Short mmCIF file of C-alpha atoms and ligand atoms in Angstrom, two decimals:
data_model
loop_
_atom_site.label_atom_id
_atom_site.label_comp_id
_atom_site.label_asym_id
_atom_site.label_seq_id
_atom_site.Cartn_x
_atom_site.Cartn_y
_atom_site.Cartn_z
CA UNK U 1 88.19 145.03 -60.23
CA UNK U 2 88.44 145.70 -56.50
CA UNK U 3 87.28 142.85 -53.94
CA UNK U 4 86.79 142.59 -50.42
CA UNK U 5 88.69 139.46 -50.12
CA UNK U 6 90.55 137.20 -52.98
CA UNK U 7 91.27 133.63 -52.11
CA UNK U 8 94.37 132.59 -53.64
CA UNK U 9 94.15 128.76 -54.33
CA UNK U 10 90.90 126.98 -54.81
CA UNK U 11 91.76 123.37 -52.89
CA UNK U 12 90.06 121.97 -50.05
CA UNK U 13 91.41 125.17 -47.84
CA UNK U 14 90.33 128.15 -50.42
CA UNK U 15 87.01 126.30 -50.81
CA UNK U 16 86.56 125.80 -46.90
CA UNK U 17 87.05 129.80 -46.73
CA UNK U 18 85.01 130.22 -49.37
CA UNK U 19 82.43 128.44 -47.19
CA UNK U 20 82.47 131.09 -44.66
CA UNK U 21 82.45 134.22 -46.79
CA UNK U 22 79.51 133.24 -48.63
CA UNK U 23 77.80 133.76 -45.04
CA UNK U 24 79.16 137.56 -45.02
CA UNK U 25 78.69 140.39 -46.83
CA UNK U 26 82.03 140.54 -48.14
CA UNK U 27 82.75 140.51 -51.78
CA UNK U 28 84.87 138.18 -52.72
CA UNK U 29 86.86 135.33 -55.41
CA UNK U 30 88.55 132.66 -55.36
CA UNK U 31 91.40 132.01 -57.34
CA UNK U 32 92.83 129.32 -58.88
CA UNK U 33 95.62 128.35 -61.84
CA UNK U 34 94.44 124.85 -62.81
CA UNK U 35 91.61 124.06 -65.01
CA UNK U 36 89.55 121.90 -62.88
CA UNK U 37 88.29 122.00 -59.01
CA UNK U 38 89.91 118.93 -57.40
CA UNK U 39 92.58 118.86 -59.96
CA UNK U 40 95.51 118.58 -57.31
CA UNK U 41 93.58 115.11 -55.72
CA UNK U 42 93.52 113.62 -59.32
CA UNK U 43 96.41 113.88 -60.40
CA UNK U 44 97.98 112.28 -57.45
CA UNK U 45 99.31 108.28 -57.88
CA UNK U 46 96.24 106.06 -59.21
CA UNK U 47 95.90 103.86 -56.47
CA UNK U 48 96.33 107.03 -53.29
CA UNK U 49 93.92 105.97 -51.15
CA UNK U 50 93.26 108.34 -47.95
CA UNK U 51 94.51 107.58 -44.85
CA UNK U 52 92.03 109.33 -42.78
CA UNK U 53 88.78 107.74 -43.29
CA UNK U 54 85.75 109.01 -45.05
CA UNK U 55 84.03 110.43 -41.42
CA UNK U 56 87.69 112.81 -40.70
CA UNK U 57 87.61 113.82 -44.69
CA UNK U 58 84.97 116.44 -44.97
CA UNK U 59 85.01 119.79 -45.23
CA UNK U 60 82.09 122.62 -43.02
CA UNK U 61 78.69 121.85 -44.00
CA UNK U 62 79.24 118.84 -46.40
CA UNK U 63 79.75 115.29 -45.08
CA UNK U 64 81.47 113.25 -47.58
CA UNK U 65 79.43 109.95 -49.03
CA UNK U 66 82.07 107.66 -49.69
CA UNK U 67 83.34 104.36 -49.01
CA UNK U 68 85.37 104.00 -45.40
CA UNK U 69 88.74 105.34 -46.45
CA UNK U 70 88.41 107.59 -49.80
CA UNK U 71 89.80 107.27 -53.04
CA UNK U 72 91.67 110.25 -54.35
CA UNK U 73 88.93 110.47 -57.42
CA UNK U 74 86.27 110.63 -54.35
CA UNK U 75 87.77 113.44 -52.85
CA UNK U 76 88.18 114.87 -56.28
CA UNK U 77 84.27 114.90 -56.78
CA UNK U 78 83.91 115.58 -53.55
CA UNK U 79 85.42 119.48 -53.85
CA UNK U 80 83.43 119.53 -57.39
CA UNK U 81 80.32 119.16 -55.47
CA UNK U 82 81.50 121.58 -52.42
CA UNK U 83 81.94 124.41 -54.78
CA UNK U 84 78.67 123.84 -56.39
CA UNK U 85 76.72 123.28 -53.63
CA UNK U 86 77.33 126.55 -51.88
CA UNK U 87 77.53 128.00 -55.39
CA UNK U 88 81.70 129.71 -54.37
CA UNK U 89 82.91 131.98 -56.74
CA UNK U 90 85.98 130.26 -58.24
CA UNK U 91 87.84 131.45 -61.61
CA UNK U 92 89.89 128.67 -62.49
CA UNK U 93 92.65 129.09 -65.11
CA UNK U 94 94.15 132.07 -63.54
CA UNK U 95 97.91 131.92 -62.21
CA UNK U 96 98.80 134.47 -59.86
CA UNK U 97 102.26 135.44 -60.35
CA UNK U 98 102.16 138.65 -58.19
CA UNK U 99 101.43 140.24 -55.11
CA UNK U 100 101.98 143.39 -53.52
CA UNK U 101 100.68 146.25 -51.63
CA UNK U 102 99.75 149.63 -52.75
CA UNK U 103 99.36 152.06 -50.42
CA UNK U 104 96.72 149.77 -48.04
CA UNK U 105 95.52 147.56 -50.83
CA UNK U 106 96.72 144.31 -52.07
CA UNK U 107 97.20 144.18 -55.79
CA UNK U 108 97.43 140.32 -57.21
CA UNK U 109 98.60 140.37 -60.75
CA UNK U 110 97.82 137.11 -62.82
CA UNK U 111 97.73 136.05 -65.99
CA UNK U 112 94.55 137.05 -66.74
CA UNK U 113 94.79 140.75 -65.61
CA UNK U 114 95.45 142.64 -62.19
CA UNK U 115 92.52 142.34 -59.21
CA UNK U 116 92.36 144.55 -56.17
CA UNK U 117 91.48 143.58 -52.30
CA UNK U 118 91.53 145.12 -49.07
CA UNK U 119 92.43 141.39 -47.91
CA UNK U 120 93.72 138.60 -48.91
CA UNK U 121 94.15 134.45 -47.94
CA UNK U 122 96.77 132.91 -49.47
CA UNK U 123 95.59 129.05 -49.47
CA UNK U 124 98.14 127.75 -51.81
CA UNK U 125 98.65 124.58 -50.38
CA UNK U 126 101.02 122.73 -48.14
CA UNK U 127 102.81 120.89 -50.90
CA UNK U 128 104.47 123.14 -53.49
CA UNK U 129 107.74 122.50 -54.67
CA UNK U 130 109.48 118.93 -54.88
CA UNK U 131 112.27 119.20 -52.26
CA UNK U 132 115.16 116.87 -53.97
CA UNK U 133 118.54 116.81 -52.26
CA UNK U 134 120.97 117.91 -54.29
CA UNK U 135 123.22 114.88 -54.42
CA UNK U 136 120.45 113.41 -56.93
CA UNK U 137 122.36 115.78 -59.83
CA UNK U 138 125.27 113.44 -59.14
CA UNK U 139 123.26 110.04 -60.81
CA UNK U 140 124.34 108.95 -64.32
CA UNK U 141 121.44 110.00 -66.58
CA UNK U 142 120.54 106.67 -67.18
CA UNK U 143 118.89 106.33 -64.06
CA UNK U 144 115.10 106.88 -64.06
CA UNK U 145 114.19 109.44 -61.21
CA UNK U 146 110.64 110.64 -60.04
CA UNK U 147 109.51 112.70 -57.58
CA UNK U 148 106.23 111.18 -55.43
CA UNK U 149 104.72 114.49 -56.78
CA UNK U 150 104.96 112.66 -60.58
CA UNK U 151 104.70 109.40 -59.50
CA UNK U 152 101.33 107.72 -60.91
CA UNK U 153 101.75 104.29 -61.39
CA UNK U 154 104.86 101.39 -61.48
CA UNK U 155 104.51 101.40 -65.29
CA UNK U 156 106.56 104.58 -65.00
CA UNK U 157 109.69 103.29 -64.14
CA UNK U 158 112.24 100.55 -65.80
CA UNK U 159 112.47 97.13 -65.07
CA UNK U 160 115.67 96.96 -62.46
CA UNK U 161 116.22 97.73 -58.86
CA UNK U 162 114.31 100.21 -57.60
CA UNK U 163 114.94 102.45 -54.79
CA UNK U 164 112.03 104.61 -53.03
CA UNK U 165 113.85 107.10 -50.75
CA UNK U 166 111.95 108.73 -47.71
CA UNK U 167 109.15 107.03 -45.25
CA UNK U 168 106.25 108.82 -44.84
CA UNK U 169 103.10 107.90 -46.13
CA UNK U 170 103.64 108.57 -49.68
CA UNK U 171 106.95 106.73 -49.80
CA UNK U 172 104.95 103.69 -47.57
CA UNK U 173 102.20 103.29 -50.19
CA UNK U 174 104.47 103.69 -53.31
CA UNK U 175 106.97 100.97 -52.06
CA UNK U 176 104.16 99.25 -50.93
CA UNK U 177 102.34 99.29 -54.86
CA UNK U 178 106.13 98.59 -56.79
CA UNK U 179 106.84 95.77 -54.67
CA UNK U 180 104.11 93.64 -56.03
CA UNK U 181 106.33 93.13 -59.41
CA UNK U 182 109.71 93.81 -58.12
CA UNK U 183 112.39 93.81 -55.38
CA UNK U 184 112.02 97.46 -53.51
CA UNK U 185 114.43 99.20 -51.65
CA UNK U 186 113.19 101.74 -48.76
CA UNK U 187 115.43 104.53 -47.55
CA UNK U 188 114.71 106.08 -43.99
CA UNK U 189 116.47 108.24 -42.27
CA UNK U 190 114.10 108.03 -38.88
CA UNK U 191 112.69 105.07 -36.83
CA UNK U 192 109.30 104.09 -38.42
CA UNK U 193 106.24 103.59 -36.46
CA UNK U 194 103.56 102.04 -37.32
CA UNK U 195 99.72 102.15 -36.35
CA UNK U 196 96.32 100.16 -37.04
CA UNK U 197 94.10 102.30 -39.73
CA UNK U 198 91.45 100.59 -37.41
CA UNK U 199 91.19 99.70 -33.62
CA UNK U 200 87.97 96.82 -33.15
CA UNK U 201 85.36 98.65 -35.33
CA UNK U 202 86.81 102.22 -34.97
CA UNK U 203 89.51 104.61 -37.05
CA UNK U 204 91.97 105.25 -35.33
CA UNK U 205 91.31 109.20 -36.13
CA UNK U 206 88.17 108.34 -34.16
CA UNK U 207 90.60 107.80 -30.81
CA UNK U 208 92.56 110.60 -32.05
CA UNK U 209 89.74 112.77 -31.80
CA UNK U 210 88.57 111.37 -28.64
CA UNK U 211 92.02 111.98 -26.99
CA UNK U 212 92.56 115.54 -28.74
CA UNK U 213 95.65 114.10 -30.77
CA UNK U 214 95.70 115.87 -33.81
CA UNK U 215 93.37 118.93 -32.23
CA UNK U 216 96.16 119.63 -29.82
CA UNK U 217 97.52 123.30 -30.71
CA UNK U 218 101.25 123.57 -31.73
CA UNK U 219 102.36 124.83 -28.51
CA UNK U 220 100.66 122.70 -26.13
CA UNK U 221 102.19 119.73 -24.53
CA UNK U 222 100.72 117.04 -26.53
CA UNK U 223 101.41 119.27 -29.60
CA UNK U 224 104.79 119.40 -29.14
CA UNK U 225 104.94 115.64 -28.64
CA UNK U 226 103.14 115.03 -31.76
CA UNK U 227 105.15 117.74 -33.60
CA UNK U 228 108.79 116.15 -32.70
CA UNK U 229 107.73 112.26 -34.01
CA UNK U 230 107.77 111.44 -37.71
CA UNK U 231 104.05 111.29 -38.75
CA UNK U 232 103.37 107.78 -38.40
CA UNK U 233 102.37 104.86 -41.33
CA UNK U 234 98.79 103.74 -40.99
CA UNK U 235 98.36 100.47 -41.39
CA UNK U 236 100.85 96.97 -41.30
CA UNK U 237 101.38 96.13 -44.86
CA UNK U 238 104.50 97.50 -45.48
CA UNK U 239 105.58 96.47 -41.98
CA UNK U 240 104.59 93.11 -43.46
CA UNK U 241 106.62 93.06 -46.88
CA UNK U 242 109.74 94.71 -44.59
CA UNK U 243 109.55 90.98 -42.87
CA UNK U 244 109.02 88.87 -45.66
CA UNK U 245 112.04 90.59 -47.41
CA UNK U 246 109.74 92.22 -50.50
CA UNK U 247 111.18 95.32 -49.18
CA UNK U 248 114.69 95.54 -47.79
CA UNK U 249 114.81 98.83 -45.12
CA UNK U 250 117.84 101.48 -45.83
CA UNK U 251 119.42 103.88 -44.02
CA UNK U 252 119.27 107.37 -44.63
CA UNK U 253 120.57 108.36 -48.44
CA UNK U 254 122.97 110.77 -48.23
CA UNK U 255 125.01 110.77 -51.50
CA UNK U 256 125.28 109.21 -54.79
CA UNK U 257 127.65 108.52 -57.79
CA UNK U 258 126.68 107.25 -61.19
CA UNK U 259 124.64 104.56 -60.82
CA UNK U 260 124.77 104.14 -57.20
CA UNK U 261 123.38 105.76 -53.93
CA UNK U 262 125.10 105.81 -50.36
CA UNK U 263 123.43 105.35 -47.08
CA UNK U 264 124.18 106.92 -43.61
CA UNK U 265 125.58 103.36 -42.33
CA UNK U 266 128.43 103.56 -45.31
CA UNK U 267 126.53 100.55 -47.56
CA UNK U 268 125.70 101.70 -51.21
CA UNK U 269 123.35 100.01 -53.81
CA UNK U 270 123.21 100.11 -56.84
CA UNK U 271 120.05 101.12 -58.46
CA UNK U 272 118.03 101.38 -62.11
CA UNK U 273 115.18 103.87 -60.41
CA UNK U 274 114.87 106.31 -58.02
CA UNK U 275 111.60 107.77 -56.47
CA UNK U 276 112.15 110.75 -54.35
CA UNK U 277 109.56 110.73 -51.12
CA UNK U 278 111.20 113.32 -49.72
CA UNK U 279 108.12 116.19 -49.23
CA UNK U 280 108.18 119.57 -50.48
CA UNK U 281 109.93 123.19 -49.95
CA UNK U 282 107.89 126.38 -50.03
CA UNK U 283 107.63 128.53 -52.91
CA UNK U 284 106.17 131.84 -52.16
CA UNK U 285 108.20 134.11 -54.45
CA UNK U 286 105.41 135.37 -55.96
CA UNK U 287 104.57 137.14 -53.03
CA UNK U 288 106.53 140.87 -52.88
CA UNK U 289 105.77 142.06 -49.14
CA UNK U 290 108.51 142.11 -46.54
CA UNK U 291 108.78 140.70 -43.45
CA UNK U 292 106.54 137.72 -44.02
CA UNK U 293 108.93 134.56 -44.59
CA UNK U 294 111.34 132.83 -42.13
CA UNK U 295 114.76 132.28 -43.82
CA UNK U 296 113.70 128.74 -44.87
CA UNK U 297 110.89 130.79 -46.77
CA UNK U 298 107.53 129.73 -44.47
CA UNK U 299 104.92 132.21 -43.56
CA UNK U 300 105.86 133.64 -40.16
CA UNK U 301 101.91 134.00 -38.89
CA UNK U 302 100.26 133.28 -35.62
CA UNK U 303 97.30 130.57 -36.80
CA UNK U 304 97.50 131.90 -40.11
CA UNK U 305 97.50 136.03 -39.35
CA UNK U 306 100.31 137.71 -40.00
CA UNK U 307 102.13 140.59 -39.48
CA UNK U 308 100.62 142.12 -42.55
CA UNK U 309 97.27 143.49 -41.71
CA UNK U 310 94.52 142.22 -44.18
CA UNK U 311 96.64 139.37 -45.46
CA UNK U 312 96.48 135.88 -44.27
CA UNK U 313 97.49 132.17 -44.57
CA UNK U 314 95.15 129.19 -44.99
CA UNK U 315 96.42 125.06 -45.63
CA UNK U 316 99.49 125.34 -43.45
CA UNK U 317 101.38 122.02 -41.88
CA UNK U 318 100.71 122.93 -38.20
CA UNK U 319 98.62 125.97 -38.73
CA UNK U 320 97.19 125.71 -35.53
CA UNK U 321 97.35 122.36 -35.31
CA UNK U 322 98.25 118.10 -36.94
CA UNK U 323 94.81 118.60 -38.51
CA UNK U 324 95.08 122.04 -39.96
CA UNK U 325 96.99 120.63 -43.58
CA UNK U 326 94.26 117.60 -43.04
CA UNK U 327 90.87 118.16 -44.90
CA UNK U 328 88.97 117.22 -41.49
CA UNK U 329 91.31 120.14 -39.79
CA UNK U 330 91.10 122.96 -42.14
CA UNK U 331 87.68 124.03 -41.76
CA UNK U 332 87.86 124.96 -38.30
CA UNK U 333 91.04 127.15 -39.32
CA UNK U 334 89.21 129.31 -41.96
CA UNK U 335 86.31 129.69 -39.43
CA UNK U 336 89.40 131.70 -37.08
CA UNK U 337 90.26 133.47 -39.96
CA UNK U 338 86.69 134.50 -40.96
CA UNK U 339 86.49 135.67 -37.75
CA UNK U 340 89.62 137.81 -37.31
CA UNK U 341 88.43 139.26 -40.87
CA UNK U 342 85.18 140.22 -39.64
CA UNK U 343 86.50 141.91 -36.45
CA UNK U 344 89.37 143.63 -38.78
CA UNK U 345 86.37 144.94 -40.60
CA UNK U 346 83.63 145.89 -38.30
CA UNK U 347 80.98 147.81 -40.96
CA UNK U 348 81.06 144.32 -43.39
C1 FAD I 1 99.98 111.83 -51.30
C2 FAD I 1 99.16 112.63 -50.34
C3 FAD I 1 98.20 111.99 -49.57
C4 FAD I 1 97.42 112.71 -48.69
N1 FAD I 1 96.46 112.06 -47.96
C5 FAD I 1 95.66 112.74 -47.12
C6 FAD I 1 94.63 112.08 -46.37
O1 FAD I 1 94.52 110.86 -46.40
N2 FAD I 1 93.80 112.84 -45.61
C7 FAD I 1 93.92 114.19 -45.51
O2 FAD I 1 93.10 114.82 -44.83
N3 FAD I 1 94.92 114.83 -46.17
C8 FAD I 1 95.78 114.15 -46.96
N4 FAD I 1 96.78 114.82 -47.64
C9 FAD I 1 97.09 116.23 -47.25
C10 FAD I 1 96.16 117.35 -47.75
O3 FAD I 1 94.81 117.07 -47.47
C11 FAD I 1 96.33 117.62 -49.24
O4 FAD I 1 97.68 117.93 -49.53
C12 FAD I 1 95.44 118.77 -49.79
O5 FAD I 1 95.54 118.73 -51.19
C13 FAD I 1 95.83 120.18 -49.28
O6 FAD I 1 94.81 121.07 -49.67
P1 FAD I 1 95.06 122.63 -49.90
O7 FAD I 1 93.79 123.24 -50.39
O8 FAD I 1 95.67 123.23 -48.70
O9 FAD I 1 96.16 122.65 -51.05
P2 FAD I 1 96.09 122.09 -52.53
O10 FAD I 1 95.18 120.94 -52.62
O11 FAD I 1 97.50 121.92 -52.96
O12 FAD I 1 95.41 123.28 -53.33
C14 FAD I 1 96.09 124.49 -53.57
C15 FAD I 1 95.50 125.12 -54.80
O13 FAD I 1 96.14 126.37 -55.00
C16 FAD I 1 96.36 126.54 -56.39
N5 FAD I 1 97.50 127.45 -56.56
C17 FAD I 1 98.76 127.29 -56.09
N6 FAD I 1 99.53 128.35 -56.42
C18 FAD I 1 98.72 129.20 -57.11
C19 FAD I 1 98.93 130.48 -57.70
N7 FAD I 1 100.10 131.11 -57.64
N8 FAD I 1 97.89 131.04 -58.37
C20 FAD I 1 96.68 130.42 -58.41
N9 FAD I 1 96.43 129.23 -57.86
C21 FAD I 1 97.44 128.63 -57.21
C22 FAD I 1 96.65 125.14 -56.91
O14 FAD I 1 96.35 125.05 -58.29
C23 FAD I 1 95.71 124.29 -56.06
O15 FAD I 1 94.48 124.04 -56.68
C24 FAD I 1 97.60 114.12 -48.55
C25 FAD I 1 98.57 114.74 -49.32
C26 FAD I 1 99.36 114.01 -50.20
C27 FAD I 1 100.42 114.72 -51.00
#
């Protein structure tokens, strides 16, 4: 079956470009290996809570009815009803494990049989595989370790001393939830800022818009300022628990030994669980076209085109810009890449 476009991933980026094909003439389907739409948003940690609010978490054409700052199941529903609404052709339950080019065309090989496209979005999401450092190989088996990615809930680990390691928001909330029934530890390896979720009776994504934060492209001057600072923790509760001694800060982990991890300033702790915070690595090997991946293995593209002509990325950290791997952000991205597709194909 040939298309005039397959969507590769059917998260809050394939279904935002799914949004602006449906207003073309172009044939196309969007693809996606789990069973359920929203399936990525559930089966994140129970409590995840958004940190943009519900007025920055809505995708083109759909405002989102929810409570100030969504719940993960909200957002969940939230896609459910996206895809219905504007009636997007998704199959779920198909893995794409290949993709190349034949002659012009792309071929995308999955499990459930080979499609054909003339182009092609690749909206696989910013978050793919669990970046670990490899020191973790060194703990004693008896020590529990989780990714954030597997994390759900504090009944997962074992009673004991337990260690979150990385500080962005994930790492925040999760030390945040464990402390309330034991001590926590909190690795950093950067200086942690903090900012109000709210400013009087205002997000703050609501100055962040009004300033052009997070709009601010890549390259600009604010960009680049925003680009070089760790993304910030929204909100004072953990800086709260950090005073009160719930949480005791670390230094960056570097190493470990049995039962035991080592910090940056040379002190070591001893520890019973380990949750690893510490983000994701790409994983495009799927994809069989040269020329398209730096050596660290992300898309080399200018907002998302690349090199490649028909084939294009969707979802990205810093696509264009802080908000493009944001659900507020990602809709004005596939509108720039409905638009290059429609001037790449003048007659559709
Ligand atoms: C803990 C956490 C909290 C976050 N909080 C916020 C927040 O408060 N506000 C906000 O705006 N953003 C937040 N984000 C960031 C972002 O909105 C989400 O990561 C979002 O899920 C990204 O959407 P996506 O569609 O780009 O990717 P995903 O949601 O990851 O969707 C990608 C889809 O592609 C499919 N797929 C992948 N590979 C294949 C393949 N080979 N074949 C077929 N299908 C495939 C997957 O099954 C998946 O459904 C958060 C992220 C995390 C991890």
């Amino acid at each position: 079956m040939k298309y005039d476009v397959i969507v590769i991933g059917g998260g809050q980026a394939g279904l935002a470009m799914g949004y602006f094909l449906k207003n073309s003439n172009f044939s196309f389907l969007i693809l996606d290996e789990l069973s359920e739409i929203g399936e990525v948003w559930k089966n994140r940690y129970d409590t995840l809570k958004l940190f943009t609010p519900h007025d920055f978490s809505s995708l083109p054409g759909l405002s989102l009815d929810s409570n100030s700052y969504p719940t993960k199941n909200d957002i969940s529903e939230y896609l459910k009803l996206y895809a219905k609404k504007f009636s997007l052709p998704i199959q779920m339950n198909t893995s794409v494990n290949k993709l190349f080019l034949d002659n012009d065309e792309f071929v995308i090989k999955t499990n459930q049989g080979s499609l054909r496209a003339n182009h092609v979005v690749v909206a696989t999401g910013p978050f793919q595989k669990p970046n670990i450092p490899d020191f973790s190989t060194f703990l004693s088996e008896d020590i529990l370790q989780i990714h954030s990615s597997e994390y759900k809930n504090p009944k997962q680990l074992t009673n004991g001393t337990t260690l979150v390691i990385g500080g962005g928001n994930s790492g925040a909330q999760i030390a945040t939830e464990l402390s309330k029934d034991r001590k926590v530890f909190l690795a950093v390896g950067h200086k942690m800022m903090f900012l109000p979720q709210d400013i009087g009776h205002k997000s703050i994504f609501w100055y962040f818009d009004k300033l052009g934060v997070y709009k601010a492209p890549h390259d600009s001057i604010i960009g680049k300022i925003v680009r070089r600072k760790p993304d910030p923790i929204f909100g004072f509760e953990l800086k709260r628990l950090l005073k009160n001694g719930r949480i005791t800060l670390k230094s960056r982990a570097i190493s470990s030994e049995n039962n035991v991890i080592i910090f940056k300033d040379q002190t070591q702790l001893k520890v019973d669980n380990v949750v690893w915070a510490t983000g994701y690595k790409p994983d495009y090997n799927w994809i069989e076209i040269d020329e398209l991946f730096n050596k660290q293995g992300f898309p080399i593209h200018n907002r998302g085109v690349t090199s490649r002509k028909g084939l294009f990325f969707l979802g990205l950290p810093w696509q264009h810009n802080r908000q493009s791997a944001l659900i507020t952000g990602v809709g004005e991205d596939a509108k720039y890449l409905y638009n290059q597709l429609i001037t790449n194909s003048p007659n559709t």
